[in-house]
PDB file of C-alpha atoms in Angstrom:
ATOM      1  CA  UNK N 147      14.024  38.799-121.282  1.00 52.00           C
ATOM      2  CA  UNK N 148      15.687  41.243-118.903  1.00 73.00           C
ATOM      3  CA  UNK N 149      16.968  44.340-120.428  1.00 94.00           C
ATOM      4  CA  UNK N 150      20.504  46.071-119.773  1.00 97.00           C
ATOM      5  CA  UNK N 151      20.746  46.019-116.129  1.00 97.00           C
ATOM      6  CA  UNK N 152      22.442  49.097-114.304  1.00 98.00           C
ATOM      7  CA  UNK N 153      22.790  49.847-110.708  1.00 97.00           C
ATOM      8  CA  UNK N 154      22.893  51.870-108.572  1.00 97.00           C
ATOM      9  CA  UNK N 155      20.183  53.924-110.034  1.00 97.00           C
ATOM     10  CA  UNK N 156      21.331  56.925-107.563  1.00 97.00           C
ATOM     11  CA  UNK N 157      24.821  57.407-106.580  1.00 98.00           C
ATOM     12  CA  UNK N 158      25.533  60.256-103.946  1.00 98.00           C
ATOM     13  CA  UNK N 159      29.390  61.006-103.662  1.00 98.00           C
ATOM     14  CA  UNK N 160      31.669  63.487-101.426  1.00 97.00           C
ATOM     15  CA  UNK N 161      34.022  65.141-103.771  1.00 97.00           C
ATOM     16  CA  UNK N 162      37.619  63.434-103.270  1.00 97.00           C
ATOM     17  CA  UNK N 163      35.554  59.618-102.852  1.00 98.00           C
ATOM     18  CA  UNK N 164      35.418  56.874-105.826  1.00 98.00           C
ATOM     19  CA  UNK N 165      32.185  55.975-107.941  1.00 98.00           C
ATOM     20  CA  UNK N 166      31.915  52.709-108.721  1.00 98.00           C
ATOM     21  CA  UNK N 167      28.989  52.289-111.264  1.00 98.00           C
ATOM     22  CA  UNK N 168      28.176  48.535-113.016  1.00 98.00           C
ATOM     23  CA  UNK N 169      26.255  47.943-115.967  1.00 98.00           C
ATOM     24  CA  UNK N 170      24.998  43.835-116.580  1.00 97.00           C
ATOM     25  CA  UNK N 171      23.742  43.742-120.497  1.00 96.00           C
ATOM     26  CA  UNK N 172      21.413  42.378-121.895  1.00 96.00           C
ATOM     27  CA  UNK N 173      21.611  38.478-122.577  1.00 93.00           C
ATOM     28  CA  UNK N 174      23.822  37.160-125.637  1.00 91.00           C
ATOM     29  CA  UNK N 175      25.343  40.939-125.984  1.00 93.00           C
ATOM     30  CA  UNK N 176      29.004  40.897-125.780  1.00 93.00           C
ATOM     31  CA  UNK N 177      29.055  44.540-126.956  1.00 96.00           C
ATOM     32  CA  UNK N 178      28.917  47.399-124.003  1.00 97.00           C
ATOM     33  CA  UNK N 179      29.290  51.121-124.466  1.00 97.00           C
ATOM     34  CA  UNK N 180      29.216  53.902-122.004  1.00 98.00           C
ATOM     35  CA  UNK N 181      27.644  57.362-122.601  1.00 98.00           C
ATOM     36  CA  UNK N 182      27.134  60.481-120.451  1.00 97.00           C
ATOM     37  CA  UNK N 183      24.887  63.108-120.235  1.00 95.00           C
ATOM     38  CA  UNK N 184      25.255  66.087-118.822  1.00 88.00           C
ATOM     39  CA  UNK N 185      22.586  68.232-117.624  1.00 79.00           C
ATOM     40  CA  UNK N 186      20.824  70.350-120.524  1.00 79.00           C
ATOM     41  CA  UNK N 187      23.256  68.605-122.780  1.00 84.00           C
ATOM     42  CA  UNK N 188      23.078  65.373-125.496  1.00 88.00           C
ATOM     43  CA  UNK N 189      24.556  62.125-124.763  1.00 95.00           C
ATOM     44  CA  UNK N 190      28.006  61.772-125.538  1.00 96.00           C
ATOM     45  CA  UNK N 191      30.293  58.328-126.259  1.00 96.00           C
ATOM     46  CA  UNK N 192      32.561  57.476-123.477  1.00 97.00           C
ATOM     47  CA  UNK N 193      34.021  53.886-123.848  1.00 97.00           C
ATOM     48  CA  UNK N 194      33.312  50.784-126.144  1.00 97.00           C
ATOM     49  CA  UNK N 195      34.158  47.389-124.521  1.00 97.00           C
ATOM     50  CA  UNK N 196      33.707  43.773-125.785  1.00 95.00           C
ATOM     51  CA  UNK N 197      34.552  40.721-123.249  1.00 87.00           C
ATOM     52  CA  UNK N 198      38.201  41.634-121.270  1.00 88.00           C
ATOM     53  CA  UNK N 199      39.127  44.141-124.258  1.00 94.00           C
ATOM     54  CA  UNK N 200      38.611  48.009-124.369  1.00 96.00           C
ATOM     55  CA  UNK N 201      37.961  48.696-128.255  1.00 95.00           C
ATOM     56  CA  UNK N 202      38.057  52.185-128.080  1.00 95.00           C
ATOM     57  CA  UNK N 203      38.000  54.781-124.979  1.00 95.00           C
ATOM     58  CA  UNK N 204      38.271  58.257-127.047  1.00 93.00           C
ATOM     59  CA  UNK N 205      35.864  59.817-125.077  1.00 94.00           C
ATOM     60  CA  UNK N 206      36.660  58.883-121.699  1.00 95.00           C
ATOM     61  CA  UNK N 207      38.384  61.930-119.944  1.00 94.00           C
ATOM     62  CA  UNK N 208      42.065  60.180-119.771  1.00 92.00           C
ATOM     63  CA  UNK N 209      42.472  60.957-115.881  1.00 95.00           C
ATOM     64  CA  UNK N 210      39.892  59.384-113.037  1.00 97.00           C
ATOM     65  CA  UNK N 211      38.224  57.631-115.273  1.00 98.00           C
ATOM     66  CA  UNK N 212      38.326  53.591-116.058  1.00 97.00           C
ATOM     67  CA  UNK N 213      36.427  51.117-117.634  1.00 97.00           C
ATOM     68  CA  UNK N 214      36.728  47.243-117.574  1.00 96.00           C
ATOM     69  CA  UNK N 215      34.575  44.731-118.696  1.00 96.00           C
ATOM     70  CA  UNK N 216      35.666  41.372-117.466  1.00 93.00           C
ATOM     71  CA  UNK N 217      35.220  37.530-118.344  1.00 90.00           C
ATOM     72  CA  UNK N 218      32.686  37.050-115.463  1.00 90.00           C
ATOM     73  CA  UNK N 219      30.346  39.508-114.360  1.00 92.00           C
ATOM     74  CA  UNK N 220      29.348  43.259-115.220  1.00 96.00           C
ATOM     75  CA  UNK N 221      31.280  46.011-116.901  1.00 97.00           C
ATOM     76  CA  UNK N 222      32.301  48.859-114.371  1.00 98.00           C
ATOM     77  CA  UNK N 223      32.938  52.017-114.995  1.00 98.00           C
ATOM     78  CA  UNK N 224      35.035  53.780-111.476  1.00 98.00           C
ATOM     79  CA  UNK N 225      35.673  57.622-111.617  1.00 98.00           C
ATOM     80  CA  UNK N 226      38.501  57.776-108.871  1.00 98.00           C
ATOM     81  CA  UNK N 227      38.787  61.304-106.679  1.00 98.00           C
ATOM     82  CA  UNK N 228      35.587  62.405-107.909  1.00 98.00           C
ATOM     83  CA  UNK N 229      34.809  66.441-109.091  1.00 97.00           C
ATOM     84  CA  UNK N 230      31.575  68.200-108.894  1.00 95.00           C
ATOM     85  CA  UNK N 231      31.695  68.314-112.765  1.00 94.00           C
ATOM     86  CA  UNK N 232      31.285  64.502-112.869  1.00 96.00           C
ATOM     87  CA  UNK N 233      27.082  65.077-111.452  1.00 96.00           C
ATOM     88  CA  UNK N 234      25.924  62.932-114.634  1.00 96.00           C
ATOM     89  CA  UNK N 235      23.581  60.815-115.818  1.00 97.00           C
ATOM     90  CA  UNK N 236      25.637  57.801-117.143  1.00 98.00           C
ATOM     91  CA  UNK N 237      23.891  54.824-119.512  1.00 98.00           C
ATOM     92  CA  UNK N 238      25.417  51.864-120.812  1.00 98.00           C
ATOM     93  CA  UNK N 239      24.348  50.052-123.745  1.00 97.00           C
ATOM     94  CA  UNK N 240      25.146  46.362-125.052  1.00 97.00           C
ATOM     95  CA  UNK N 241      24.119  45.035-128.425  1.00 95.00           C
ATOM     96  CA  UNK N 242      25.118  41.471-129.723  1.00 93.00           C
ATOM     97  CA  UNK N 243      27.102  42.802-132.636  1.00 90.00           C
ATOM     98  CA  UNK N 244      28.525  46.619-133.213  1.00 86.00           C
ATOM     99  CA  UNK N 245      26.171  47.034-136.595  1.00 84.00           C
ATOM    100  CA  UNK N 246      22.624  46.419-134.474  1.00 89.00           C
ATOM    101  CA  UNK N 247      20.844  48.624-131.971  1.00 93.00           C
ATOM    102  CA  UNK N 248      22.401  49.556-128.894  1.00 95.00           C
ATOM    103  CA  UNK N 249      19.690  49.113-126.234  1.00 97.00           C
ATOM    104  CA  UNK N 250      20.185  51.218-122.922  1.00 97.00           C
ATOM    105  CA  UNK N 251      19.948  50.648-119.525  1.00 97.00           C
ATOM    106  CA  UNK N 252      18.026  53.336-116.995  1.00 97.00           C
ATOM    107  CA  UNK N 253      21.176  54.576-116.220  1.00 97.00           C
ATOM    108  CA  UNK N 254      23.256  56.380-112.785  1.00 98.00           C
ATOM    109  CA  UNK N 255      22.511  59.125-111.956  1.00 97.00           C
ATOM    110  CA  UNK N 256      25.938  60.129-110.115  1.00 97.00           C
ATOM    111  CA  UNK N 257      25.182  63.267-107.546  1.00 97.00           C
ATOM    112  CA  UNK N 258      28.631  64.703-106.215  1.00 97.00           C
ATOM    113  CA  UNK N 259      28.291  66.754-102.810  1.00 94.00           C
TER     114      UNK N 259
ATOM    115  CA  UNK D  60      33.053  65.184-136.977  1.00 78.00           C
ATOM    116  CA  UNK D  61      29.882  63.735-136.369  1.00 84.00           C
ATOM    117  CA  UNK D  62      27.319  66.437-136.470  1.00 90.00           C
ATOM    118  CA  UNK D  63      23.500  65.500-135.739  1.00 95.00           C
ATOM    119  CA  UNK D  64      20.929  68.289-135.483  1.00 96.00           C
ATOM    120  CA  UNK D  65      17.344  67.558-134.679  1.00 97.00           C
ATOM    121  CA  UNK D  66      14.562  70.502-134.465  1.00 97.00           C
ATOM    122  CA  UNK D  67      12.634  72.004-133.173  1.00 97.00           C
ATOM    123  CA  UNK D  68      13.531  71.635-129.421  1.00 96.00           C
ATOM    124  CA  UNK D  69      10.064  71.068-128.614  1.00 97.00           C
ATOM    125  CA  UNK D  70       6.691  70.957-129.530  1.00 98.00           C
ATOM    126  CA  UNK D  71       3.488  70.867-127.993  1.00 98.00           C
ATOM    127  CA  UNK D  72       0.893  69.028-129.737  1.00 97.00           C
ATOM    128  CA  UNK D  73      -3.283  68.619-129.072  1.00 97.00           C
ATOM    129  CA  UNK D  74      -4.297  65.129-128.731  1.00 97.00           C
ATOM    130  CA  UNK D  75      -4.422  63.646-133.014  1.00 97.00           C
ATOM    131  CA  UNK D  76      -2.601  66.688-133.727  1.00 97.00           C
ATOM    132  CA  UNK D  77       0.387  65.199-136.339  1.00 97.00           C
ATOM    133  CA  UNK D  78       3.883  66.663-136.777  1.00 98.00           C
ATOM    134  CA  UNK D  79       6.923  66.148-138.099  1.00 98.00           C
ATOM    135  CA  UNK D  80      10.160  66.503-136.090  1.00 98.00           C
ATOM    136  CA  UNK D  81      13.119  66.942-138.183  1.00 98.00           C
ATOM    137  CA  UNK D  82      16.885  65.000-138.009  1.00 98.00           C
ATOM    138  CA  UNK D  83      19.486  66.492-139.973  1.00 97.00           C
ATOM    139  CA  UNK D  84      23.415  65.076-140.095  1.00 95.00           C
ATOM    140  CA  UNK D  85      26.505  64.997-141.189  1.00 92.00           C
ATOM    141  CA  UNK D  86      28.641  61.876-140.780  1.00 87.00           C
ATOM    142  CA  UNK D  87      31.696  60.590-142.657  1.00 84.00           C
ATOM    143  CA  UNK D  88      30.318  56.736-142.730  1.00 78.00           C
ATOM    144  CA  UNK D  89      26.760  56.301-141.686  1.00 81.00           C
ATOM    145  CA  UNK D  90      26.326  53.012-140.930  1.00 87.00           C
ATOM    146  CA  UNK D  91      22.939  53.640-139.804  1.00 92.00           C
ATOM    147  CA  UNK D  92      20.448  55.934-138.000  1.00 95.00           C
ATOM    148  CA  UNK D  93      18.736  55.496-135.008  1.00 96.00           C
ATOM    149  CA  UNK D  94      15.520  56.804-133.469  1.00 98.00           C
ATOM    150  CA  UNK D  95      15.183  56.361-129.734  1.00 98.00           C
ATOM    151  CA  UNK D  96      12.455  57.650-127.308  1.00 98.00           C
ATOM    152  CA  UNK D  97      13.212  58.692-123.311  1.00 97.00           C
ATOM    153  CA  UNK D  98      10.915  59.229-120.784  1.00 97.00           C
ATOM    154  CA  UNK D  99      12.219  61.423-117.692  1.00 94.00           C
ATOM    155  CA  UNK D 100      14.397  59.576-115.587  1.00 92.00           C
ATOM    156  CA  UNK D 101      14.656  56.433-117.643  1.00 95.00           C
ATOM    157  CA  UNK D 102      17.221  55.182-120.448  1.00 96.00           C
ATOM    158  CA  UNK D 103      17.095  55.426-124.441  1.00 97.00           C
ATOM    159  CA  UNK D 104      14.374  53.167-125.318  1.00 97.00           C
ATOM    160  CA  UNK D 105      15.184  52.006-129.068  1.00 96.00           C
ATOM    161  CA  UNK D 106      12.379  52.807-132.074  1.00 97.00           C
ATOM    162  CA  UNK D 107      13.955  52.354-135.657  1.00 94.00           C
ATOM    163  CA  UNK D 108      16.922  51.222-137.581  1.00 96.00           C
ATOM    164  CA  UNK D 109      16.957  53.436-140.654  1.00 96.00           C
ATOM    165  CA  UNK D 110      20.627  52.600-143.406  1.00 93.00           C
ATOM    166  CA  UNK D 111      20.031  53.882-146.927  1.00 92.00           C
ATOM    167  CA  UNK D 112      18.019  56.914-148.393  1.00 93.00           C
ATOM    168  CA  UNK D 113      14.728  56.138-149.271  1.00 95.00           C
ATOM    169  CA  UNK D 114      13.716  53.760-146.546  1.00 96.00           C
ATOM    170  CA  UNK D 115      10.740  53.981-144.416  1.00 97.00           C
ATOM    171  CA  UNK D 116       9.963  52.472-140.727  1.00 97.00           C
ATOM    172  CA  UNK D 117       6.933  52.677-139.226  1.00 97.00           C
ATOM    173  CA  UNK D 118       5.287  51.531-135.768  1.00 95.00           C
ATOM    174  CA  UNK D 119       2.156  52.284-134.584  1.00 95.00           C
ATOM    175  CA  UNK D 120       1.515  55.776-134.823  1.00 97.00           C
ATOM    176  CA  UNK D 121       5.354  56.990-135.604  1.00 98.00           C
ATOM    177  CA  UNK D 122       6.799  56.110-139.146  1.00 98.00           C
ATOM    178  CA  UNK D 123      10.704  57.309-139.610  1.00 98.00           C
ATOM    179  CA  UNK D 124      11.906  58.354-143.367  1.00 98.00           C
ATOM    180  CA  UNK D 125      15.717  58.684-144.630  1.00 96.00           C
ATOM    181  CA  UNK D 126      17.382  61.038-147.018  1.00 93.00           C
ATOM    182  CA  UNK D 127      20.963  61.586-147.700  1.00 89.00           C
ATOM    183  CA  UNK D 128      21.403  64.171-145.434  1.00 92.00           C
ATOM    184  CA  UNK D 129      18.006  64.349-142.871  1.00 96.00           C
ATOM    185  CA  UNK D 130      15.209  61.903-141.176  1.00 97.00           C
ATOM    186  CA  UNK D 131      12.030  62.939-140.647  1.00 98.00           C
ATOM    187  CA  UNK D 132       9.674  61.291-137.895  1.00 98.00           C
ATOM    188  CA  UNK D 133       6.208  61.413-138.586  1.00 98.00           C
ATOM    189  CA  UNK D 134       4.114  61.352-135.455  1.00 98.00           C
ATOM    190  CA  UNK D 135       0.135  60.488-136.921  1.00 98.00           C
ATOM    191  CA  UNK D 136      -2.904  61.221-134.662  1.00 97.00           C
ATOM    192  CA  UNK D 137      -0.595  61.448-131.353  1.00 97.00           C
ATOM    193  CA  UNK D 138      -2.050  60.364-128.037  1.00 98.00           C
ATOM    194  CA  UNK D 139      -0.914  61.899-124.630  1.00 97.00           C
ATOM    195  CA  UNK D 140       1.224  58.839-124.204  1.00 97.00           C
ATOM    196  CA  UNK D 141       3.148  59.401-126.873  1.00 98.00           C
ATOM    197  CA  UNK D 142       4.510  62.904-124.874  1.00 98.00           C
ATOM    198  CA  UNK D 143       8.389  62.154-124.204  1.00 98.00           C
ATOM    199  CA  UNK D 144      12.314  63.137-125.825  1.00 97.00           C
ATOM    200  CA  UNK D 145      12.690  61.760-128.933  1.00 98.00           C
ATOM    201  CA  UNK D 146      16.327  61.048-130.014  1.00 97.00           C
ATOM    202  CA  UNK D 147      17.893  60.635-133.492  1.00 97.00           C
ATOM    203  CA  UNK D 148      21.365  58.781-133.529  1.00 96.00           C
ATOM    204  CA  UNK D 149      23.884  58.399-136.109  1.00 94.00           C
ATOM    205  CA  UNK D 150      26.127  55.366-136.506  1.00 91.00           C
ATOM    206  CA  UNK D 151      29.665  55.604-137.231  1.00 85.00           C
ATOM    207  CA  UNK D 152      31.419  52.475-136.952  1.00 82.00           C
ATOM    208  CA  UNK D 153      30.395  51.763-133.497  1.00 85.00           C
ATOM    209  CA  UNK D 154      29.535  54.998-131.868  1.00 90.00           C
ATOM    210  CA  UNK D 155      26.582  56.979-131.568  1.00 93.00           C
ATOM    211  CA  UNK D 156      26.675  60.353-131.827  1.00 94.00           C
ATOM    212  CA  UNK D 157      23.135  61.903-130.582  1.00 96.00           C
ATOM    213  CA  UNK D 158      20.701  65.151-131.408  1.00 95.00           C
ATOM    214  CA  UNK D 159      19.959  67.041-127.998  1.00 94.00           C
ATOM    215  CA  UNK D 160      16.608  65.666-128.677  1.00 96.00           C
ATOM    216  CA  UNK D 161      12.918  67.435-129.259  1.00 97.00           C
ATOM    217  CA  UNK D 162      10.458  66.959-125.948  1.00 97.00           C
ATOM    218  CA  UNK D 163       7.105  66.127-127.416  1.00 98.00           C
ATOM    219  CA  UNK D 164       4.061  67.200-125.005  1.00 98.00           C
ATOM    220  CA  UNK D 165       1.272  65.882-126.161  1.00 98.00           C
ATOM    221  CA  UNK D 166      -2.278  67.125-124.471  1.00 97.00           C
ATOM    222  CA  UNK D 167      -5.817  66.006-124.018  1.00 95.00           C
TER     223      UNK D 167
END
């Protein structure tokens, strides 16, 4: 069974370009969240999405920042007119209901020149 | 808010050396608590579901306890491949809000 599937692994962006970052979960999940981590920090909630629907996106900065999730295919997550501050790690995770485990992907890591 | 504290930072253990590493939280609504281990440069990889005080989880040689305001996990007779960030979690509704996580080195 293939786990959550991310990609790119490495993302290397000029500041001012868009990151486009895609996250397939795992199979039967219709659950995906989005968390970041900073350097030296914990991982923090971004975005919960279920099938064409954002449930909640309270800790998604509200400006660059978007998250869709759509009938066919992966979720994306695009940070538009990228900053230096947005170097991240960023991990999705899907589960097949919002009570069980979330299980991660291996993440971006997004590098801004 | 959601306040999850886990301790020490890190620890350094010999090879069957056990330890404890502690998880202590505040939430409004748990509706569970999570143990995850990461290795460097890979994702959260899930451990233990814990949802009431008093419950116990164990695999292999790491068992996970529950109280009504901390989690313990026990690591017993630890080998080097057991060396990585362990993560506690708390459910609330639908988020996770994470520890910073104690790096476990284990050594030969």
């Amino acid at each position: 069974n293939a786990g959550v599937m991310q990609n790119p692994r490495h993302l290397v962006r000029r500041r001012g370009q868009e990151a486009r970052l895609r996250c397939s979960p795992m199979k039967g999940h219709s659950h995906v969240y989005w968390y970041r981590q900073l350097p030296e920090e914990g991982l923090k909630f971004m975005v919960y999405l279920q099938k064409e629907n954002i449930i909640d996106e309270s800790g998604m900065p509200k400006e660059r920042f978007s998250a869709e999730f759509p009938k066919e295919g992966p979720s994306i997550l695009r940070i538009q007119q990228v900053v230096r501050g947005d170097s991240a790690a960023y991990f999705c995770a899907s589960s097949p209901t919002r009570d069980q485990p979330q299980h991660f992907g291996d993440g971006t890591r997004l590098s801004i020149l | 808010e959601d306040q999850v504290t886990q301790s020490p930072e890190a620890l350094r253990l010999q090879e069957g050396e056990s330890s404890s590493l502690n998880c202590s939280y505040t939430v409004s609504g748990l509706r569970g608590l999570f143990w995850y281990r990461q290795d460097p440069g890979k994702g959260p990889e899930f451990l233990f579901t814990l949802y009431s005080a008093g419950e116990e989880k164990e695999k292999e040689r790491l068992k996970a306890t529950l109280t009504k305001k901390e989690s313990f996990l026990h690591i017993t007779a630890p080998k080097p491949e057991d060396s990585a960030t362990y993560l506690c979690a708390v459910l609330n509704d639908y988020k996770l809000s994470f520890g910073a996580g104690t790096t476990v080195t284990v050594r030969a």
